[in-house]
Amino acid sequence: MKSQGISRRNFIKTVGITTALAATGTVPPVLYASERRLVTFPEKTELLLLTSRPPQLETPLKYFRELITPNEALFVRWHLADIPTSVDLATWRLVIHGNVEQPISLSMEDLKKFEKVVYTAVIQCAGNGRSFFNPPVFGGQWLNGAMGNVTWGGVRLKDILNRAGLKTGSMEVVFKGLDKAVLPATPNFLKSLPLDKALEDDIIVAYEMNGRELPMLNGFPVRLVVPGWYATYWVKSLSDIEVGVKPTGSFWMKTAYRIPDDPCGCVEPGTAPKKTVPINRMTTRSLLINPEDGSRLKSGQPVELMGVAFSGGYSIKEVLVSVDGGMNWRPARLGKDIGRYSWIQWFYPWQPVKPGSYHVMVRATNSIGESQPLDALWNPSGYLLNNIEKHNLIVT
Ligand SMILES: Nc1nc2c(c(=O)[nH]1)N[C@H]1C(S)=C(S)[C@@H](COP(=O)(O)O)O[C@H]1N2
Ligand SMILES: [Mo]
């Protein structure tokens, strides 16, 4: 079986990047783990640098040992280099316009008068884990740190839309933040949701992360939270909501962030899909967080393997662990379930008795039976990665 953790490691060390890419004929802008630096940006702890302009920073895995990801450790991803670096709440407004009875403009004070909603939800970039794609694909070469589990506080999008009053013929809702393209030819980051999705109870305009203001880099003062769906829809520094009567022609909906239109969102590796749809719900995943891949352990000494598991809005029902490369599987103990959008922690006590190299695998299944494939599914944009990882732990 191809194992992503191990094969990528060997791939980097032994095969070499150029050889592998020559085989596929493409050269993505690759930044591998060994080449990454830890950097500190405003309001952030040391994160792994992907690009600095625009900032793309990834969370070191050690932060996922906690159920909740601290604000200063949450990953950062912007598409456009002209990002907001300060916002004056005295003049800032959230504008709702388009096909509505009454366009409205809300201050932070106005926003906070709507009923407050608080829940924990995983935020994950659609391209999280993209660096493990084989054959490799273009796009940010994320490891698994483009995700986090955060308690969001805010107000229902639906309440705001109803305040403005939806007119008949409304079809979708378009969201825009304060970030801008540097070059006029680059399309602004506009994302949209179909109207019925936008009106779902759980979608909020969030002004709090873990009980505090949002860091600037994570979208201060407010961002959209679409729990269960990939973070591309979670528009940051949200300032403009437009109700439309027809689907927008935005580049970020029509061309980017699309997946093959089939049940797996995948195609034969190296081929192009015939038809695509906008990316949406997250796939089910489980990750080993501690001890990290490649760790050395002492034989006879008890250790507790731990990690996280989550899925696109359905609670995790079961996590199975194998320490022998997939021959035998046993259930892990699950931590507290704090809601269907949160990740759950899993724990697996283990006492290896014989020295050697152990292949640890983890597999989660959610409450509607969605699980993880043994072999990674492939699509040209490097989205939806969720195969069962295979980790190497060395017992001496
Ligand atoms: N305004 C704005 N919002 C945005 C983006 C962006 O470029 N601009 N990127 C999206 C994508 S693709 C991701 S993965 C998340 C990243 O959120 P974070 O930086 O808070 O981790 O923001 C989303 N919202
Ligand atoms: Mo993303």
Short mmCIF file of C-alpha atoms in Angstrom, two decimals, residues 54-296:
data_model
loop_
_atom_site.label_atom_id
_atom_site.label_comp_id
_atom_site.label_asym_id
_atom_site.label_seq_id
_atom_site.Cartn_x
_atom_site.Cartn_y
_atom_site.Cartn_z
CA PRO A 54 0.27 37.16 0.87
CA PRO A 55 0.76 35.53 4.29
CA GLN A 56 0.26 31.76 4.23
CA LEU A 57 1.28 30.19 7.52
CA GLU A 58 0.70 26.70 8.75
CA THR A 59 0.20 25.40 12.30
CA PRO A 60 2.83 23.00 13.70
CA LEU A 61 1.12 19.70 14.56
CA LYS A 62 1.97 19.94 18.26
CA TYR A 63 -0.83 22.50 18.74
CA PHE A 64 -3.39 19.84 17.83
CA ARG A 65 -2.68 17.99 21.07
CA GLU A 66 -5.24 20.38 22.56
CA LEU A 67 -8.95 20.14 21.80
CA ILE A 68 -9.09 23.85 20.95
CA THR A 69 -6.54 25.58 18.75
CA PRO A 70 -5.33 28.85 20.32
CA ASN A 71 -5.98 32.02 18.27
CA GLU A 72 -2.28 32.76 17.97
CA ALA A 73 -1.60 29.28 16.55
CA LEU A 74 -4.40 29.09 13.95
CA PHE A 75 -3.14 28.86 10.36
CA VAL A 76 -3.34 31.83 7.99
CA ARG A 77 -4.23 31.86 4.35
CA TRP A 78 -4.84 34.87 2.10
CA HIS A 79 -5.04 34.88 -1.70
CA LEU A 80 -4.37 38.53 -2.41
CA ALA A 81 -1.40 40.53 -1.21
CA ASP A 82 -3.30 43.73 -0.29
CA ILE A 83 -4.75 42.58 3.05
CA PRO A 84 -6.20 44.75 5.80
CA THR A 85 -3.71 45.49 8.60
CA SER A 86 -6.03 47.60 10.76
CA VAL A 87 -9.76 48.29 10.90
CA ASP A 88 -11.34 51.22 12.75
CA LEU A 89 -14.58 49.98 14.29
CA ALA A 90 -15.83 53.57 14.54
CA THR A 91 -16.18 53.70 10.77
CA TRP A 92 -16.33 50.01 9.83
CA ARG A 93 -19.69 48.77 8.54
CA LEU A 94 -21.06 45.48 7.22
CA VAL A 95 -23.19 46.31 4.20
CA ILE A 96 -26.05 44.08 2.99
CA HIS A 97 -27.44 45.03 -0.41
CA GLY A 98 -28.61 43.65 -3.76
CA ASN A 99 -31.99 41.99 -4.19
CA VAL A 100 -33.29 43.09 -0.76
CA GLU A 101 -36.22 45.18 0.48
CA GLN A 102 -33.93 47.59 2.31
CA PRO A 103 -30.14 47.75 2.01
CA ILE A 104 -28.63 47.95 5.49
CA SER A 105 -25.31 48.93 6.95
CA LEU A 106 -24.42 47.48 10.36
CA SER A 107 -21.84 48.68 12.88
CA MET A 108 -20.25 46.20 15.30
CA GLU A 109 -22.66 47.51 17.93
CA ASP A 110 -25.63 46.80 15.64
CA LEU A 111 -24.32 43.32 14.89
CA LYS A 112 -24.00 42.42 18.55
CA LYS A 113 -27.69 43.18 19.08
CA PHE A 114 -28.66 40.07 17.07
CA GLU A 115 -28.94 36.83 19.03
CA LYS A 116 -25.50 35.42 19.77
CA VAL A 117 -24.58 31.89 18.67
CA VAL A 118 -21.53 29.99 19.95
CA TYR A 119 -20.19 26.60 18.81
CA THR A 120 -16.93 24.84 18.08
CA ALA A 121 -16.09 23.99 14.48
CA VAL A 122 -13.10 22.75 12.53
CA ILE A 123 -11.76 25.23 10.01
CA GLN A 124 -9.81 23.53 7.27
CA CYS A 125 -8.37 24.76 3.98
CA ALA A 126 -9.56 22.81 0.95
CA GLY A 127 -5.90 22.18 0.10
CA ASN A 128 -4.86 20.91 3.52
CA GLY A 129 -2.45 18.01 2.97
CA ARG A 130 -1.96 18.90 -0.69
CA SER A 131 1.79 18.24 -0.46
CA PHE A 132 0.97 14.54 -0.05
CA PHE A 133 -0.71 14.32 -3.46
CA ASN A 134 0.89 11.85 -5.79
CA PRO A 135 1.40 12.76 -8.60
CA PRO A 136 2.02 16.26 -7.15
CA VAL A 137 -0.30 19.14 -8.05
CA PHE A 138 -0.03 22.92 -8.30
CA GLY A 139 -1.05 25.07 -5.35
CA GLY A 140 0.16 25.75 -1.82
CA GLN A 141 2.09 22.70 -0.65
CA TRP A 142 0.41 22.39 2.75
CA LEU A 143 1.27 19.60 5.12
CA ASN A 144 -1.58 18.95 7.58
CA GLY A 145 -1.40 22.25 9.47
CA ALA A 146 -3.95 24.21 7.41
CA MET A 147 -6.66 23.39 9.92
CA GLY A 148 -7.71 24.05 13.50
CA ASN A 149 -10.58 23.62 15.94
CA VAL A 150 -12.00 26.90 17.19
CA THR A 151 -14.97 28.06 19.26
CA TRP A 152 -16.71 30.68 17.17
CA GLY A 153 -19.08 33.35 18.45
CA GLY A 154 -21.27 35.51 16.26
CA VAL A 155 -24.70 36.09 14.78
CA ARG A 156 -26.75 34.10 12.27
CA LEU A 157 -26.30 35.13 8.67
CA LYS A 158 -29.98 34.34 8.18
CA ASP A 159 -31.01 36.90 10.83
CA ILE A 160 -28.99 39.59 9.08
CA LEU A 161 -30.39 38.69 5.66
CA ASN A 162 -33.94 38.71 7.02
CA ARG A 163 -33.36 42.15 8.55
CA ALA A 164 -32.58 43.45 5.05
CA GLY A 165 -35.51 41.41 3.69
CA LEU A 166 -35.01 39.02 0.79
CA LYS A 167 -36.92 39.86 -2.36
CA THR A 168 -38.38 37.18 -4.63
CA GLY A 169 -36.01 35.89 -7.26
CA SER A 170 -33.03 35.79 -4.85
CA MET A 171 -30.75 32.91 -5.79
CA GLU A 172 -27.44 33.32 -4.05
CA VAL A 173 -25.51 35.40 -1.57
CA VAL A 174 -22.11 36.86 -2.42
CA PHE A 175 -19.48 37.65 0.23
CA LYS A 176 -16.58 40.05 -0.04
CA GLY A 177 -13.86 41.03 2.40
CA LEU A 178 -11.57 44.04 2.75
CA ASP A 179 -8.64 42.42 0.96
CA LYS A 180 -7.84 43.54 -2.56
CA ALA A 181 -5.79 42.39 -5.49
CA VAL A 182 -2.55 44.25 -6.06
CA LEU A 183 -2.82 44.06 -9.83
CA PRO A 184 -6.06 45.19 -11.50
CA ALA A 185 -6.14 42.01 -13.60
CA THR A 186 -6.40 39.76 -10.51
CA PRO A 187 -10.02 39.06 -9.58
CA ASN A 188 -11.12 40.06 -6.07
CA PHE A 189 -11.87 37.26 -3.63
CA LEU A 190 -15.64 36.88 -3.99
CA LYS A 191 -17.31 33.73 -2.69
CA SER A 192 -20.96 32.83 -2.83
CA LEU A 193 -23.44 30.39 -1.33
CA PRO A 194 -26.73 29.27 -2.89
CA LEU A 195 -29.62 30.97 -1.07
CA ASP A 196 -30.94 27.82 0.65
CA LYS A 197 -27.45 27.09 2.02
CA ALA A 198 -26.96 30.70 3.14
CA LEU A 199 -30.19 30.53 5.15
CA GLU A 200 -29.11 27.51 7.21
CA ASP A 201 -29.26 28.08 10.97
CA ASP A 202 -25.62 27.29 11.69
CA ILE A 203 -23.96 29.74 9.32
CA ILE A 204 -22.75 32.74 11.29
CA VAL A 205 -20.96 36.02 10.91
CA ALA A 206 -18.39 35.53 13.65
CA TYR A 207 -16.85 38.32 15.71
CA GLU A 208 -15.23 36.02 18.28
CA MET A 209 -12.65 33.26 18.21
CA ASN A 210 -12.32 31.37 21.48
CA GLY A 211 -14.04 34.22 23.31
CA ARG A 212 -11.73 36.90 21.95
CA GLU A 213 -11.63 39.25 18.98
CA LEU A 214 -10.42 37.70 15.74
CA PRO A 215 -6.72 38.26 15.02
CA MET A 216 -6.29 40.62 12.06
CA LEU A 217 -4.79 37.80 9.98
CA ASN A 218 -7.82 35.57 10.66
CA GLY A 219 -10.31 38.18 9.51
CA PHE A 220 -10.87 40.89 12.12
CA PRO A 221 -13.45 42.26 12.72
CA VAL A 222 -15.84 39.60 11.36
CA ARG A 223 -15.71 36.54 9.15
CA LEU A 224 -18.22 34.12 7.74
CA VAL A 225 -18.28 30.65 9.35
CA VAL A 226 -19.78 27.85 7.26
CA PRO A 227 -19.32 24.88 9.61
CA GLY A 228 -18.76 21.52 7.92
CA TRP A 229 -17.67 23.16 4.65
CA TYR A 230 -14.13 23.96 3.55
CA ALA A 231 -12.72 27.31 4.68
CA THR A 232 -12.70 28.85 1.22
CA TYR A 233 -16.26 30.01 1.99
CA TRP A 234 -15.32 31.43 5.38
CA VAL A 235 -14.72 34.94 4.00
CA LYS A 236 -12.50 36.99 6.29
CA SER A 237 -12.72 40.71 7.08
CA LEU A 238 -16.22 40.42 5.71
CA SER A 239 -17.56 43.85 4.71
CA ASP A 240 -20.04 43.32 1.90
CA ILE A 241 -22.91 40.86 1.44
CA GLU A 242 -24.82 41.03 -1.81
CA VAL A 243 -27.99 39.10 -2.57
CA GLY A 244 -28.00 38.09 -6.22
CA VAL A 245 -30.63 36.91 -8.67
CA LYS A 246 -28.27 34.75 -10.70
CA PRO A 247 -25.05 32.81 -10.04
CA THR A 248 -22.01 35.09 -9.91
CA GLY A 249 -19.33 34.83 -12.51
CA SER A 250 -16.63 35.19 -9.85
CA PHE A 251 -13.34 33.54 -10.75
CA TRP A 252 -13.21 32.02 -7.25
CA MET A 253 -16.48 30.16 -7.86
CA LYS A 254 -16.38 29.47 -11.59
CA THR A 255 -12.76 28.48 -12.08
CA ALA A 256 -11.06 27.96 -8.73
CA TYR A 257 -12.17 25.77 -5.82
CA ARG A 258 -13.97 23.19 -7.91
CA ILE A 259 -13.93 19.42 -7.59
CA PRO A 260 -14.79 16.63 -10.05
CA ASP A 261 -18.57 16.18 -10.24
CA ASP A 262 -18.74 12.59 -8.99
CA PRO A 263 -19.35 10.98 -5.60
CA CYS A 264 -15.65 10.81 -4.65
CA GLY A 265 -14.64 14.21 -6.03
CA CYS A 266 -11.81 12.38 -7.68
CA VAL A 267 -10.47 11.27 -11.06
CA GLU A 268 -7.85 8.85 -12.32
CA PRO A 269 -4.51 10.32 -11.11
CA GLY A 270 -3.03 12.69 -13.67
CA THR A 271 -6.26 13.14 -15.65
CA ALA A 272 -8.68 16.08 -15.95
CA PRO A 273 -12.32 15.88 -14.81
CA LYS A 274 -15.01 16.22 -17.48
CA LYS A 275 -17.33 18.19 -15.24
CA THR A 276 -16.74 20.04 -11.97
CA VAL A 277 -18.79 21.56 -9.16
CA PRO A 278 -17.88 24.09 -6.44
CA ILE A 279 -16.17 22.40 -3.49
CA ASN A 280 -18.39 22.08 -0.43
CA ARG A 281 -18.51 19.69 2.58
CA MET A 282 -15.34 18.39 4.16
CA THR A 283 -14.40 14.74 3.91
CA THR A 284 -13.89 12.58 7.03
CA ARG A 285 -10.36 12.57 8.41
CA SER A 286 -8.33 11.29 11.31
CA LEU A 287 -4.78 12.23 12.17
CA LEU A 288 -2.10 10.91 14.47
CA ILE A 289 -0.78 13.90 16.39
CA ASN A 290 1.33 12.39 19.14
CA PRO A 291 3.87 10.87 18.99
CA GLU A 292 4.71 12.45 15.65
CA ASP A 293 5.55 10.34 12.61
CA GLY A 294 9.11 9.04 12.80
CA SER A 295 9.32 9.25 16.63
CA ARG A 296 11.51 6.83 18.59
#
